[in-house]
PDB file of C-alpha atoms in Angstrom:
ATOM      1  CA  GLY A   1       2.933  46.846  -6.063  1.00  0.00           C
ATOM      2  CA  ARG A   2       0.956  45.298  -9.530  1.00  0.00           C
ATOM      3  CA  TYR A   3      -2.971  46.841  -9.718  1.00  0.00           C
ATOM      4  CA  VAL A   4      -5.547  44.491  -7.753  1.00  0.00           C
ATOM      5  CA  SER A   5      -8.993  44.896  -8.606  1.00  0.00           C
ATOM      6  CA  THR A   6     -11.126  45.223  -5.511  1.00  0.00           C
ATOM      7  CA  ASP A   7     -14.506  46.075  -7.277  1.00  0.00           C
ATOM      8  CA  PHE A   8     -17.154  43.507  -6.487  1.00  0.00           C
ATOM      9  CA  SER A   9     -20.086  45.369  -6.805  1.00  0.00           C
ATOM     10  CA  ASP A  10     -21.473  43.033  -9.103  1.00  0.00           C
ATOM     11  CA  VAL A  11     -20.943  39.730  -7.492  1.00  0.00           C
ATOM     12  CA  ASP A  12     -23.568  38.305  -5.209  1.00  0.00           C
ATOM     13  CA  VAL A  13     -22.919  38.962  -1.759  1.00  0.00           C
ATOM     14  CA  SER A  14     -23.556  35.207  -0.826  1.00  0.00           C
ATOM     15  CA  LEU A  15     -20.653  33.695  -3.019  1.00  0.00           C
ATOM     16  CA  LEU A  16     -18.062  36.380  -1.555  1.00  0.00           C
ATOM     17  CA  LYS A  17     -18.996  34.944   1.824  1.00  0.00           C
ATOM     18  CA  SER A  18     -18.584  31.476   0.453  1.00  0.00           C
ATOM     19  CA  GLU A  19     -15.546  31.736  -1.189  1.00  0.00           C
ATOM     20  CA  VAL A  20     -14.098  34.022   2.069  1.00  0.00           C
ATOM     21  CA  ALA A  21     -15.243  30.638   4.477  1.00  0.00           C
ATOM     22  CA  SER A  22     -13.474  28.533   2.119  1.00  0.00           C
ATOM     23  CA  LEU A  23      -9.932  30.506   1.732  1.00  0.00           C
ATOM     24  CA  LYS A  24      -9.518  30.684   5.476  1.00  0.00           C
ATOM     25  CA  ALA A  25     -10.120  26.874   5.716  1.00  0.00           C
ATOM     26  CA  ASP A  26      -7.409  27.183   2.910  1.00  0.00           C
ATOM     27  CA  LEU A  27      -5.204  29.261   5.228  1.00  0.00           C
ATOM     28  CA  ALA A  28      -5.938  26.815   8.187  1.00  0.00           C
ATOM     29  CA  ARG A  29      -4.778  23.962   6.072  1.00  0.00           C
ATOM     30  CA  ALA A  30      -1.487  25.735   4.443  1.00  0.00           C
ATOM     31  CA  LYS A  31       1.625  23.559   4.212  1.00  0.00           C
ATOM     32  CA  THR A  32       3.924  25.878   2.938  1.00  0.00           C
ATOM     33  CA  TYR A  33       4.180  29.882   3.043  1.00  0.00           C
ATOM     34  CA  ASP A  34       3.136  29.730  -0.703  1.00  0.00           C
ATOM     35  CA  GLU A  35       0.607  28.169  -0.422  1.00  0.00           C
ATOM     36  CA  TRP A  36      -0.371  30.184   2.517  1.00  0.00           C
ATOM     37  CA  PHE A  37       0.667  33.400   1.255  1.00  0.00           C
ATOM     38  CA  ASN A  38      -1.754  33.085  -1.947  1.00  0.00           C
ATOM     39  CA  CYS A  39      -5.020  32.416  -0.366  1.00  0.00           C
ATOM     40  CA  ALA A  40      -4.438  35.941   2.318  1.00  0.00           C
ATOM     41  CA  ARG A  41      -3.448  37.283  -0.798  1.00  0.00           C
ATOM     42  CA  LYS A  42      -7.083  36.545  -2.196  1.00  0.00           C
ATOM     43  CA  LEU A  43      -8.779  36.820   0.915  1.00  0.00           C
ATOM     44  CA  ASP A  44      -6.844  40.620   1.603  1.00  0.00           C
ATOM     45  CA  VAL A  45      -8.602  41.464  -1.989  1.00  0.00           C
ATOM     46  CA  ILE A  46     -12.201  40.051  -1.250  1.00  0.00           C
ATOM     47  CA  GLU A  47     -12.056  42.024   1.555  1.00  0.00           C
ATOM     48  CA  GLY A  48     -11.259  44.628   1.011  1.00  0.00           C
ATOM     49  CA  PHE A  49      -8.086  45.780   2.537  1.00  0.00           C
ATOM     50  CA  TYR A  50      -6.044  46.680   0.037  1.00  0.00           C
ATOM     51  CA  ALA A  51      -8.012  50.027  -0.570  1.00  0.00           C
ATOM     52  CA  TRP A  52      -6.130  50.362   3.253  1.00  0.00           C
ATOM     53  CA  ARG A  53      -3.062  49.594   2.206  1.00  0.00           C
ATOM     54  CA  ASN A  54      -2.882  51.928  -0.788  1.00  0.00           C
ATOM     55  CA  ASP A  55      -3.849  54.818   1.068  1.00  0.00           C
ATOM     56  CA  PRO A  56      -1.370  56.055   2.525  1.00  0.00           C
ATOM     57  CA  GLN A  57      -2.671  57.747   5.918  1.00  0.00           C
ATOM     58  CA  SER A  58      -3.265  56.201   8.797  1.00  0.00           C
ATOM     59  CA  LYS A  59      -2.914  57.375  12.400  1.00  0.00           C
ATOM     60  CA  PHE A  60      -0.549  54.891  13.772  1.00  0.00           C
ATOM     61  CA  TYR A  61       2.660  56.380  12.021  1.00  0.00           C
ATOM     62  CA  ASP A  62       3.956  60.071  10.239  1.00  0.00           C
ATOM     63  CA  PHE A  63       2.876  58.793   6.968  1.00  0.00           C
ATOM     64  CA  GLU A  64       3.644  62.351   5.564  1.00  0.00           C
ATOM     65  CA  LEU A  65       7.611  62.337   7.014  1.00  0.00           C
ATOM     66  CA  VAL A  66       7.445  58.669   5.317  1.00  0.00           C
ATOM     67  CA  GLN A  67       6.399  60.259   2.193  1.00  0.00           C
ATOM     68  CA  GLY A  68       8.455  63.065   1.842  1.00  0.00           C
ATOM     69  CA  ARG A  69      11.660  60.012   2.962  1.00  0.00           C
ATOM     70  CA  LEU A  70      10.381  58.453  -0.415  1.00  0.00           C
ATOM     71  CA  ALA A  71      10.801  61.180  -2.722  1.00  0.00           C
ATOM     72  CA  GLU A  72      14.621  61.554  -1.696  1.00  0.00           C
ATOM     73  CA  MET A  73      15.178  58.242  -1.839  1.00  0.00           C
ATOM     74  CA  ARG A  74      13.460  58.083  -5.451  1.00  0.00           C
ATOM     75  CA  LYS A  75      15.657  61.116  -6.053  1.00  0.00           C
ATOM     76  CA  LEU A  76      19.254  59.434  -4.641  1.00  0.00           C
ATOM     77  CA  ASP A  77      18.115  56.319  -6.462  1.00  0.00           C
ATOM     78  CA  ALA A  78      17.857  58.225  -9.791  1.00  0.00           C
ATOM     79  CA  ASP A  79      20.694  60.381  -9.268  1.00  0.00           C
ATOM     80  CA  GLU A  80      23.095  57.428  -8.667  1.00  0.00           C
ATOM     81  CA  ASP A  81      25.649  59.700  -6.550  1.00  0.00           C
ATOM     82  CA  ILE A  82      27.013  57.237  -4.072  1.00  0.00           C
ATOM     83  CA  SER A  83      28.920  60.033  -1.835  1.00  0.00           C
ATOM     84  CA  THR A  84      25.401  61.753  -1.388  1.00  0.00           C
ATOM     85  CA  ILE A  85      23.643  57.941  -0.812  1.00  0.00           C
ATOM     86  CA  ILE A  86      25.707  57.676   2.315  1.00  0.00           C
ATOM     87  CA  HIS A  87      25.666  61.026   3.425  1.00  0.00           C
ATOM     88  CA  TRP A  88      21.723  60.646   2.922  1.00  0.00           C
ATOM     89  CA  MET A  89      21.883  57.736   5.407  1.00  0.00           C
ATOM     90  CA  GLN A  90      24.365  59.026   7.445  1.00  0.00           C
ATOM     91  CA  SER A  91      22.466  61.608   8.487  1.00  0.00           C
ATOM     92  CA  GLY A  92      19.208  60.541   8.897  1.00  0.00           C
ATOM     93  CA  LEU A  93      18.831  56.606   9.044  1.00  0.00           C
ATOM     94  CA  MET A  94      16.171  55.145  11.833  1.00  0.00           C
ATOM     95  CA  ARG A  95      14.832  52.205  12.693  1.00  0.00           C
ATOM     96  CA  ASN A  96      11.575  53.089  13.559  1.00  0.00           C
ATOM     97  CA  LEU A  97      11.347  56.491  11.460  1.00  0.00           C
ATOM     98  CA  GLY A  98       8.107  58.027  12.042  1.00  0.00           C
ATOM     99  CA  ASN A  99       6.171  54.826  14.168  1.00  0.00           C
ATOM    100  CA  MET A 100       6.134  52.511  10.641  1.00  0.00           C
ATOM    101  CA  ASN A 101       6.915  49.554  13.029  1.00  0.00           C
ATOM    102  CA  ASP A 102       3.791  50.329  15.421  1.00  0.00           C
ATOM    103  CA  SER A 103       2.576  46.485  15.525  1.00  0.00           C
ATOM    104  CA  ARG A 104      -1.176  47.868  14.481  1.00  0.00           C
ATOM    105  CA  LEU A 105      -0.315  48.607  11.033  1.00  0.00           C
ATOM    106  CA  TYR A 106       0.532  44.874  10.564  1.00  0.00           C
ATOM    107  CA  THR A 107      -2.522  43.578  11.833  1.00  0.00           C
ATOM    108  CA  ARG A 108      -5.324  44.007   9.397  1.00  0.00           C
ATOM    109  CA  PHE A 109      -2.899  43.518   5.407  1.00  0.00           C
ATOM    110  CA  ARG A 110      -2.572  40.099   5.664  1.00  0.00           C
ATOM    111  CA  THR A 111       0.166  39.941   2.925  1.00  0.00           C
ATOM    112  CA  GLY A 112       2.249  43.042   4.171  1.00  0.00           C
ATOM    113  CA  THR A 113       1.144  46.536   5.154  1.00  0.00           C
ATOM    114  CA  LYS A 114       0.715  50.126   3.828  1.00  0.00           C
ATOM    115  CA  ALA A 115       1.707  50.686   0.327  1.00  0.00           C
ATOM    116  CA  ALA A 116       4.290  53.428   1.399  1.00  0.00           C
ATOM    117  CA  ILE A 117       6.244  51.633   4.569  1.00  0.00           C
ATOM    118  CA  GLN A 118       6.958  48.341   2.308  1.00  0.00           C
ATOM    119  CA  GLU A 119       8.226  51.093  -0.810  1.00  0.00           C
ATOM    120  CA  HIS A 120      10.094  52.969   1.743  1.00  0.00           C
ATOM    121  CA  GLN A 121      12.014  49.793   2.775  1.00  0.00           C
ATOM    122  CA  ARG A 122      12.362  48.124  -0.436  1.00  0.00           C
ATOM    123  CA  LEU A 123      13.801  51.784  -2.064  1.00  0.00           C
ATOM    124  CA  LEU A 124      16.051  51.583   1.377  1.00  0.00           C
ATOM    125  CA  ALA A 125      17.230  48.250   0.680  1.00  0.00           C
ATOM    126  CA  GLY A 126      18.291  49.343  -3.024  1.00  0.00           C
ATOM    127  CA  LEU A 127      20.072  52.745  -2.012  1.00  0.00           C
ATOM    128  CA  PHE A 128      21.961  49.408   0.549  1.00  0.00           C
ATOM    129  CA  GLN A 129      22.852  47.697  -2.688  1.00  0.00           C
ATOM    130  CA  ARG A 130      24.022  50.411  -4.141  1.00  0.00           C
ATOM    131  CA  VAL A 131      26.681  51.543  -1.964  1.00  0.00           C
ATOM    132  CA  CYS A 132      28.019  47.712  -1.620  1.00  0.00           C
ATOM    133  CA  TYR A 133      28.677  47.601  -4.726  1.00  0.00           C
ATOM    134  CA  ALA A 134      29.039  50.719  -6.683  1.00  0.00           C
ATOM    135  CA  GLU A 135      32.521  50.696  -8.659  1.00  0.00           C
ATOM    136  CA  ASP A 136      32.985  54.045  -7.724  1.00  0.00           C
ATOM    137  CA  PRO A 137      37.297  54.377  -6.224  1.00  0.00           C
ATOM    138  CA  SER A 138      37.191  57.087  -4.472  1.00  0.00           C
ATOM    139  CA  ILE A 139      35.065  55.163  -1.974  1.00  0.00           C
ATOM    140  CA  SER A 140      37.335  52.373  -0.217  1.00  0.00           C
ATOM    141  CA  LEU A 141      36.317  49.068   0.939  1.00  0.00           C
ATOM    142  CA  ASP A 142      37.175  50.189   4.671  1.00  0.00           C
ATOM    143  CA  ALA A 143      34.900  53.462   3.862  1.00  0.00           C
ATOM    144  CA  ARG A 144      32.408  51.551   2.791  1.00  0.00           C
ATOM    145  CA  LEU A 145      32.447  48.648   6.042  1.00  0.00           C
ATOM    146  CA  SER A 146      32.854  52.259   8.121  1.00  0.00           C
ATOM    147  CA  PHE A 147      29.564  53.038   6.676  1.00  0.00           C
ATOM    148  CA  PHE A 148      27.869  49.403   7.268  1.00  0.00           C
ATOM    149  CA  LEU A 149      29.242  49.564  10.840  1.00  0.00           C
ATOM    150  CA  GLU A 150      27.507  52.760  11.701  1.00  0.00           C
ATOM    151  CA  CYS A 151      23.817  52.079  10.023  1.00  0.00           C
ATOM    152  CA  ARG A 152      23.665  48.551  11.977  1.00  0.00           C
ATOM    153  CA  HIS A 153      24.393  50.730  14.828  1.00  0.00           C
ATOM    154  CA  ALA A 154      21.569  52.998  13.487  1.00  0.00           C
ATOM    155  CA  LEU A 155      18.917  50.610  12.794  1.00  0.00           C
ATOM    156  CA  GLY A 156      19.679  47.830  15.398  1.00  0.00           C
ATOM    157  CA  LYS A 157      19.583  43.674  14.340  1.00  0.00           C
ATOM    158  CA  THR A 158      16.173  41.774  14.524  1.00  0.00           C
ATOM    159  CA  ALA A 159      15.700  38.713  16.284  1.00  0.00           C
ATOM    160  CA  LEU A 160      12.600  36.341  15.728  1.00  0.00           C
ATOM    161  CA  LEU A 161      11.898  35.277  19.299  1.00  0.00           C
ATOM    162  CA  LEU A 162       9.664  31.640  19.612  1.00  0.00           C
ATOM    163  CA  SER A 163       8.479  31.544  23.216  1.00  0.00           C
ATOM    164  CA  GLY A 164       5.688  29.816  25.294  1.00  0.00           C
ATOM    165  CA  GLY A 165       4.812  26.569  24.871  1.00  0.00           C
ATOM    166  CA  MET A 166       7.096  24.346  27.108  1.00  0.00           C
ATOM    167  CA  ASN A 167       5.007  21.487  27.763  1.00  0.00           C
ATOM    168  CA  ASN A 168       2.611  22.474  24.435  1.00  0.00           C
ATOM    169  CA  GLY A 169       3.159  19.605  21.449  1.00  0.00           C
ATOM    170  CA  VAL A 170       1.157  21.815  19.305  1.00  0.00           C
ATOM    171  CA  ALA A 171       2.854  25.407  20.061  1.00  0.00           C
ATOM    172  CA  HIS A 172       6.285  23.057  19.859  1.00  0.00           C
ATOM    173  CA  ALA A 173       5.099  21.929  16.095  1.00  0.00           C
ATOM    174  CA  HIS A 174       3.980  25.654  15.034  1.00  0.00           C
ATOM    175  CA  HIS A 175       7.673  26.718  16.154  1.00  0.00           C
ATOM    176  CA  LEU A 176       8.706  23.830  14.452  1.00  0.00           C
ATOM    177  CA  GLY A 177       6.990  24.804  11.330  1.00  0.00           C
ATOM    178  CA  VAL A 178       7.911  28.573  11.181  1.00  0.00           C
ATOM    179  CA  VAL A 179      11.218  27.546  11.335  1.00  0.00           C
ATOM    180  CA  ARG A 180      11.093  25.008   8.314  1.00  0.00           C
ATOM    181  CA  ALA A 181       9.308  27.991   6.809  1.00  0.00           C
ATOM    182  CA  LEU A 182      11.844  30.278   7.027  1.00  0.00           C
ATOM    183  CA  LEU A 183      14.624  27.796   6.053  1.00  0.00           C
ATOM    184  CA  ARG A 184      13.144  27.512   2.712  1.00  0.00           C
ATOM    185  CA  THR A 185      12.876  31.224   1.834  1.00  0.00           C
ATOM    186  CA  VAL A 186      16.628  31.801  -0.488  1.00  0.00           C
ATOM    187  CA  TRP A 187      16.804  34.977   2.235  1.00  0.00           C
ATOM    188  CA  MET A 188      17.235  32.732   5.158  1.00  0.00           C
ATOM    189  CA  ARG A 189      19.209  30.681   3.289  1.00  0.00           C
ATOM    190  CA  ALA A 190      21.969  32.827   2.254  1.00  0.00           C
ATOM    191  CA  ARG A 191      21.511  34.849   5.403  1.00  0.00           C
ATOM    192  CA  MET A 192      23.345  31.674   7.310  1.00  0.00           C
ATOM    193  CA  HIS A 193      25.467  31.089   4.516  1.00  0.00           C
ATOM    194  CA  THR A 194      26.879  35.021   5.289  1.00  0.00           C
ATOM    195  CA  ASN A 195      26.865  34.278   9.138  1.00  0.00           C
ATOM    196  CA  LYS A 196      28.728  30.910   8.699  1.00  0.00           C
ATOM    197  CA  HIS A 197      31.686  32.398   7.236  1.00  0.00           C
ATOM    198  CA  THR A 198      31.594  36.628   9.384  1.00  0.00           C
TER     199      THR A 198
END
């Protein structure tokens, strides 16, 4: 992603603490996801979490395996050989590659996780897009549909569970806020539109 400076050596510590407190208050008052995200990103910078994000190493996942897969995906993306992409994805696609779904990787950096993991997911989505939209007459529609069904079995489906707070009005309001924020995203609206036709 874009380079973000994290050098605050010349900044008064008391000013930084004041800024952090102000941003955390803004974070708590945020009414939209965009407001929350902007505050969270500033906090990640001030609190030095970009250094953690940009360092691929962690005891919580196999970073060497993920980096190896990144190199393979970059080559596949550059070569644009759809048959090779399909074969590669069929032979090694898994939901929790190298334990990168470990929840401990998602508790420090507010606006994401390790850059290597986010890049892996971005490239993987890009390869799916290539297979979907490639103008390659040698790969039939049935073959593509079969490929995506196999991938769905390998990756599974993700669900959001909003639990607890049966008699808690505050919890209900929080749940509704989460759902409303999701519905406002382009991805969720597109997903709902797609499901209406399947």
